[in-house]
XYZ file of C-alpha atoms in Angstrom:
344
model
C -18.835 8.466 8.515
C -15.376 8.665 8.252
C -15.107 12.443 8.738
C -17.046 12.007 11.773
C -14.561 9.600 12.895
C -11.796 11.726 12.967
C -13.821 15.092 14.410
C -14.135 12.498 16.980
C -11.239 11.049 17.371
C -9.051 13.925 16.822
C -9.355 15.620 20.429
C -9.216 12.444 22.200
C -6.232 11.527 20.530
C -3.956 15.142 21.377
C -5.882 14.491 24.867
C -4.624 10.873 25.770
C -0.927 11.309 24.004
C -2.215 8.904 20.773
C 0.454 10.943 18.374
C 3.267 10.239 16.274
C 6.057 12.296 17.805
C 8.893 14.103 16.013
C 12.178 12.384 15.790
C 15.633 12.656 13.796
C 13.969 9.333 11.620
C 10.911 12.210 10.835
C 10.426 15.302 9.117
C 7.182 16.437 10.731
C 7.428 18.738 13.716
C 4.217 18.157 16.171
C 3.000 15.360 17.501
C 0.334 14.210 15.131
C -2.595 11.928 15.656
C -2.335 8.526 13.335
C -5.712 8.056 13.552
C -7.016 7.955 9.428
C -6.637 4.293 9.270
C -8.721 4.000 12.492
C -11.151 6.500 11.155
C -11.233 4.457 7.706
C -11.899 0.817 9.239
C -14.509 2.230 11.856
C -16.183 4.687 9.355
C -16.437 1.301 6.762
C -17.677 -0.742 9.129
C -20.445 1.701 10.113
C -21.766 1.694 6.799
C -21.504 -1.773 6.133
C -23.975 -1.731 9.256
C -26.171 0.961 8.414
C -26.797 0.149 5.047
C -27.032 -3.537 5.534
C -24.448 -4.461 3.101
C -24.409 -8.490 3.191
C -20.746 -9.205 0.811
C -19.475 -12.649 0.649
C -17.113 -13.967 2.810
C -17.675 -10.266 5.314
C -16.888 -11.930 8.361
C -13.834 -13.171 6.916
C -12.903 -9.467 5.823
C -14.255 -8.103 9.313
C -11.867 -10.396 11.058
C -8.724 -9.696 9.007
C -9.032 -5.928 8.873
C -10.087 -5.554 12.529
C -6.803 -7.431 13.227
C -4.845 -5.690 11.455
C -6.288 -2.269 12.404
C -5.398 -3.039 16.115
C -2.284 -4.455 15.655
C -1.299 -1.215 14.052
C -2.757 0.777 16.454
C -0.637 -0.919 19.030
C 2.484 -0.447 17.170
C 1.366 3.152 16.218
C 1.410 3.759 20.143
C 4.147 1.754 21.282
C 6.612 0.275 18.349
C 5.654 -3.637 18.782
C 8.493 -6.121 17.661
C 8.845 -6.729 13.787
C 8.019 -10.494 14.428
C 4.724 -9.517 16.268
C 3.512 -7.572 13.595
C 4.440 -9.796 10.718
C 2.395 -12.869 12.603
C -0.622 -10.901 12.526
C -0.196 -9.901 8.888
C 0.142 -13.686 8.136
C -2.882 -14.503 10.408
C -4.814 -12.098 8.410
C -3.079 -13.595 4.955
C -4.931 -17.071 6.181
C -8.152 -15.582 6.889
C -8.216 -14.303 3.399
C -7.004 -18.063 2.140
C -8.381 -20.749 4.093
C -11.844 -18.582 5.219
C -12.900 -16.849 2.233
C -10.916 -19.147 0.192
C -9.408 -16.305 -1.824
C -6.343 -17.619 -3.152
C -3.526 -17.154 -5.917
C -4.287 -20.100 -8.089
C -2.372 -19.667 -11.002
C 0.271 -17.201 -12.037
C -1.574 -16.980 -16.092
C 0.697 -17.185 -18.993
C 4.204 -15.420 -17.615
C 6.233 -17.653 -19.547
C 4.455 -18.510 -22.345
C 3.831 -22.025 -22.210
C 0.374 -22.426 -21.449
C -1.273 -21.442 -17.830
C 1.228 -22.204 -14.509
C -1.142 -23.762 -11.740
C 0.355 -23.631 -8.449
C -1.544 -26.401 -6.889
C 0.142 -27.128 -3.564
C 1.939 -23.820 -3.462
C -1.188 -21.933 -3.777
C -1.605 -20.787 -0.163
C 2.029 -20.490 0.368
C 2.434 -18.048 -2.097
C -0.648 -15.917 -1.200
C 0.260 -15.914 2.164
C 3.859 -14.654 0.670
C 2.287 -12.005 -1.284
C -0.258 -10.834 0.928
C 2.123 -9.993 3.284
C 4.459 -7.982 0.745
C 1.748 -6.013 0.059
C 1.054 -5.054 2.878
C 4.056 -4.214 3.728
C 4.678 -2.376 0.176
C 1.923 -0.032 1.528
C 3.342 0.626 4.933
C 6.930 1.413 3.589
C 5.543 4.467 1.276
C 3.631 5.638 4.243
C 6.210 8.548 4.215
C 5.149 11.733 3.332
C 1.678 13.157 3.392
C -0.998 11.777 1.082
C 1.345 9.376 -0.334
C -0.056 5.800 0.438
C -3.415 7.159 0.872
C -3.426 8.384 -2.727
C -1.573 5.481 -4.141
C -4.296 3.351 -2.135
C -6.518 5.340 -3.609
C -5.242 5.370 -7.373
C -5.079 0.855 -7.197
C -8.479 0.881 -5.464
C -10.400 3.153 -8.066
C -8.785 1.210 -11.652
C -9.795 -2.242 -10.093
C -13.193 -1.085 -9.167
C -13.777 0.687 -12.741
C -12.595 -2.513 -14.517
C -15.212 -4.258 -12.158
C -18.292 -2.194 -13.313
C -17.088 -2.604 -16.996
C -16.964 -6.406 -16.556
C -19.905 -6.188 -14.007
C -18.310 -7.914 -11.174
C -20.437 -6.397 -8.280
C -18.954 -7.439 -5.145
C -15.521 -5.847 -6.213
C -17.532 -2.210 -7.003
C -18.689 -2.624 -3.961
C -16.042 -2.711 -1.371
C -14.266 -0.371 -3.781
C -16.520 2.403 -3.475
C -16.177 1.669 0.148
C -12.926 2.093 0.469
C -13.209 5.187 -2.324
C -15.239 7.693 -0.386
C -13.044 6.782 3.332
C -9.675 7.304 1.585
C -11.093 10.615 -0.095
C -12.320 11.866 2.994
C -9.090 10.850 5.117
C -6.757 12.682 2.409
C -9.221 15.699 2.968
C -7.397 15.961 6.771
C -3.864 14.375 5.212
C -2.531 16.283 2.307
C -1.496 19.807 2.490
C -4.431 21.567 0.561
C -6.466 24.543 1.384
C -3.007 26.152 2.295
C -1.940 23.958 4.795
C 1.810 23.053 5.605
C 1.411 19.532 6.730
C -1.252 16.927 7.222
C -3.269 17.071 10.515
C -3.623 13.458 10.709
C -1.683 10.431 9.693
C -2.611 7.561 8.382
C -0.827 5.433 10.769
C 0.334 1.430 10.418
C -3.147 0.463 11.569
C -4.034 2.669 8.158
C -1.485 1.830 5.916
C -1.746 -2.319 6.413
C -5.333 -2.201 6.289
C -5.311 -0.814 2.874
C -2.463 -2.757 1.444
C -4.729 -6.029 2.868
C -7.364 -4.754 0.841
C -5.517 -4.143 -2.237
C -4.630 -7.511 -2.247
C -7.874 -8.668 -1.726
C -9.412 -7.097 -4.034
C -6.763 -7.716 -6.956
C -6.703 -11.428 -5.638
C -10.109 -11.525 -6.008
C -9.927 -9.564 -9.597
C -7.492 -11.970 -11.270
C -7.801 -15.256 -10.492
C -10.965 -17.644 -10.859
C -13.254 -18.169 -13.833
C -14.743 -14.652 -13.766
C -12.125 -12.988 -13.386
C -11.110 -9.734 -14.942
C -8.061 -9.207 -15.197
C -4.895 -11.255 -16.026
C -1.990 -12.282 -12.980
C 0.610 -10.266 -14.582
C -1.532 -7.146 -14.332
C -1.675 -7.092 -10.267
C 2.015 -6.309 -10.348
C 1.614 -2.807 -12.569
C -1.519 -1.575 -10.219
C 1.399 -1.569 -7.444
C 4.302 -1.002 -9.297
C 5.817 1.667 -7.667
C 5.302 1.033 -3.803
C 6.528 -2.782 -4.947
C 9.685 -1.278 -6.694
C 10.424 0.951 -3.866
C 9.557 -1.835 -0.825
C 11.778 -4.550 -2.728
C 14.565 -1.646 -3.634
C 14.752 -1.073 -0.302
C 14.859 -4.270 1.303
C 17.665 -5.663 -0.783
C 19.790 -2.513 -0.419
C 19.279 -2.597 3.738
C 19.856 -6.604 3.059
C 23.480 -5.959 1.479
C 24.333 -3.301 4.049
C 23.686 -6.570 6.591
C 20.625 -4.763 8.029
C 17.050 -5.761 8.370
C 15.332 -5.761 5.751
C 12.820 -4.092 8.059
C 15.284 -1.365 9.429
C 13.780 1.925 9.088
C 15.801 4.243 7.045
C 15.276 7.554 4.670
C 16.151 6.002 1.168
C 12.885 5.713 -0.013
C 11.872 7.210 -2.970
C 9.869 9.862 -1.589
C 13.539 10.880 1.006
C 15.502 10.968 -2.267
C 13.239 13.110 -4.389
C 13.260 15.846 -1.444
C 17.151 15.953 -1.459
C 16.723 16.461 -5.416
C 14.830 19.732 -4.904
C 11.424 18.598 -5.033
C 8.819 19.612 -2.394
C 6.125 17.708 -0.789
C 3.669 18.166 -3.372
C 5.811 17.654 -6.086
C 7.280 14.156 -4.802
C 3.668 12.917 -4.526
C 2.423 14.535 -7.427
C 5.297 12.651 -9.350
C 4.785 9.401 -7.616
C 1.203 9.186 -8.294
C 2.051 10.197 -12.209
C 4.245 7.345 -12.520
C 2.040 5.188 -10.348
C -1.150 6.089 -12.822
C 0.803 6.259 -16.165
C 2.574 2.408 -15.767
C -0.967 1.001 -14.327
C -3.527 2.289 -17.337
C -0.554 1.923 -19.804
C -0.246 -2.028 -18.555
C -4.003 -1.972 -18.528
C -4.724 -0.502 -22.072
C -1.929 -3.083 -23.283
C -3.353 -6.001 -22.028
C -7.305 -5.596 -22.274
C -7.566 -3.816 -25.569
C -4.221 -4.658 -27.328
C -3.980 -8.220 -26.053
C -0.150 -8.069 -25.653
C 1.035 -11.384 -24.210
C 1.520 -11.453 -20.772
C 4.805 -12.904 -20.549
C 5.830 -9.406 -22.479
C 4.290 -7.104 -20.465
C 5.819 -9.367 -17.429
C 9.523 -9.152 -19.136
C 8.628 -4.757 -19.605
C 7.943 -4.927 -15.720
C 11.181 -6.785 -14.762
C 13.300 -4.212 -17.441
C 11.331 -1.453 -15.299
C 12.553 -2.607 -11.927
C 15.602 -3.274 -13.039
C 16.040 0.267 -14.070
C 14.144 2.074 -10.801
C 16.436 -0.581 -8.954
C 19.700 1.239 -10.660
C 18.409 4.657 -10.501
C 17.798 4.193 -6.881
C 21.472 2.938 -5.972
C 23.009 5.435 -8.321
C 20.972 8.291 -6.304
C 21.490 7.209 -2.934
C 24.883 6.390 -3.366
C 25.300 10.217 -4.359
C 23.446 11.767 -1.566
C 24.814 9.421 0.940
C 28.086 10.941 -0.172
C 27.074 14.755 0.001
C 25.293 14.474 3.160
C 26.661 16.567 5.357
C 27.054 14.913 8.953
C 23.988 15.710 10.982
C 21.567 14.354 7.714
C 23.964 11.239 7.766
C 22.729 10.898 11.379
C 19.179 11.765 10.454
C 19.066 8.782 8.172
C 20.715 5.869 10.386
């Protein structure tokens, strides 16, 4: 369904101006239709329909992604106000909380004195990290394939560990999401010889599937069945959380939003290294894979405490957090003038 989407969509797109256009922010060089995320909420939705899939708490997940998805459109078309599109990303939080009553109850063992509750603080803090997420999504939403893939990588280990600890409704939407990411990165990454993606994925794409990451790790580690400890959400996103909060407090010391676009992200820097396309993503999913079944083989089948594993994450940003300054630092030095202007 999704690859009918975006036959269909496609044309009507290039026909009624729906394209990201070229600019000195962007390295693509024709307009290009965001329309995967579209594609990937409408072709989910159809099968939902047509197979008469009945998941708890749907309407609350209907709502919140159909939100988001046109909220992102919007801003795909015309650039809507940071404010406007954090409100809906906190609306959409609060469906998730206080309709389907998916929350962050407790943090597990992080500092090794027994399980921290968050009581009062529980919606707060979902509503907190909800929105980061999101957000973590949209700010790798760079380069082609990039946050599809890494969608794709967080979606697929939280579903597996689902059918292994037979928590259906988690399979479920997983394999949903599964086979419209595959066949959206079909049209996105440059395969079968191509140069560049023929479709983006958009803001409407890229917040829908960070909302849905957190739902479904949410939804994975907290509760009495759940199946997988707190600490273990943060190495499934690793990298896109590295590079979102890298980013944020680097624009924050410059006395810029933290919400500024700019072209330090990790997949700008590994281009000016020498890298192509391919290769940045190809590395960024490595690392992305590598830290998330490492974290996972620690904790489920070598029981390491989670307050280590949570201390190994911290050393980890600490040092992509150093590596990043260090590097942009350096190529904001050698830039010549017109890349200087490129990236303000």
């Amino acid at each position: 369904m999704t690859i009918i989407f975006i036959l269909v969509l496609f044309p009507c797109a290039l026909k009624f101006g729906f394209v990201d256009k070229p600019c000195i922010r962007k390295r693509h060089t024709n307009p290009t239709p965001p329309i995967g995320g579209i594609a990937i909420f409408l072709g989910v939705l159809l099968t939902l329909w047509f197979y008469d899939i009945n998941l708890p708490q749907q309407t609350a997940f209907i709502l919140a992604m159909t939100l988001l998805v046109i909220v992102g459109a919007i801003d795909d078309h015309v650039n809507l106000n940071v404010k406007i599109r954090l409100t809906a990303q906190i609306f959409a939080a609060l469906i998730m909380t206080e309709i389907a009553d998916i929350k962050i109850i407790d943090m597990g063992t992080l500092f090794g004195n027994g399980t921290v509750y968050l009581e009062g603080f529980s919606t707060i803090l979902t509503v907190f990290a909800v929105v980061g997420g999101i957000n973590a999504f949209n700010m790798i939403d760079g380069i082609d394939g990039l946050s599809g893939s890494s969608s794709l990588i967080s979606i697929s280990l939280v579903a597996l560990l689902a059918v292994f600890y037979n928590q259906p409704l988690i399979v479920h939407i997983g394999l949903l999401f599964i086979g419209a990411i595959s066949a959206f990165l079909i049209f996105n990454l440059r395969i079968f010889g191509r140069k560049k993606g023929l479709i983006f994925l958009g803001d409407s794409g890229s917040t829908l599937l960070g909302y849905v990451i957190c739902w479904l790790i949410i939804s994975a580690s907290q509760g009495e069945q759940r199946i997988i400890p707190p600490v273990l959400v943060l190495w499934l996103i690793a990298v896109p959380l590295f590079d979102s909060i890298c980013i944020m407090l680097r624009r924050i010391q410059k006395g810029k939003s933290p919400f500024a676009p700019d072209r330090e992200h990790l997949h700008h820097i590994l281009p000016l290294k020498g890298f192509s396309v391919n290769q940045t993503l190809i590395t960024i999913l490595t690392v992305s894979l590598v830290m998330a079944l490492t974290a996972i083989t620690a904790s489920l089948f070598f029981m390491v405490p989670d307050q280590l594993l949570f201390v190994v994450f911290l050393l980890f940003f600490t040092l992509f957090y150093w590596v990043m300054h260090q590097n942009t630092k350096v190529i904001t030095d050698e830039l010549p003038e017109n890349e200087l202007a490129k990236n303000k």
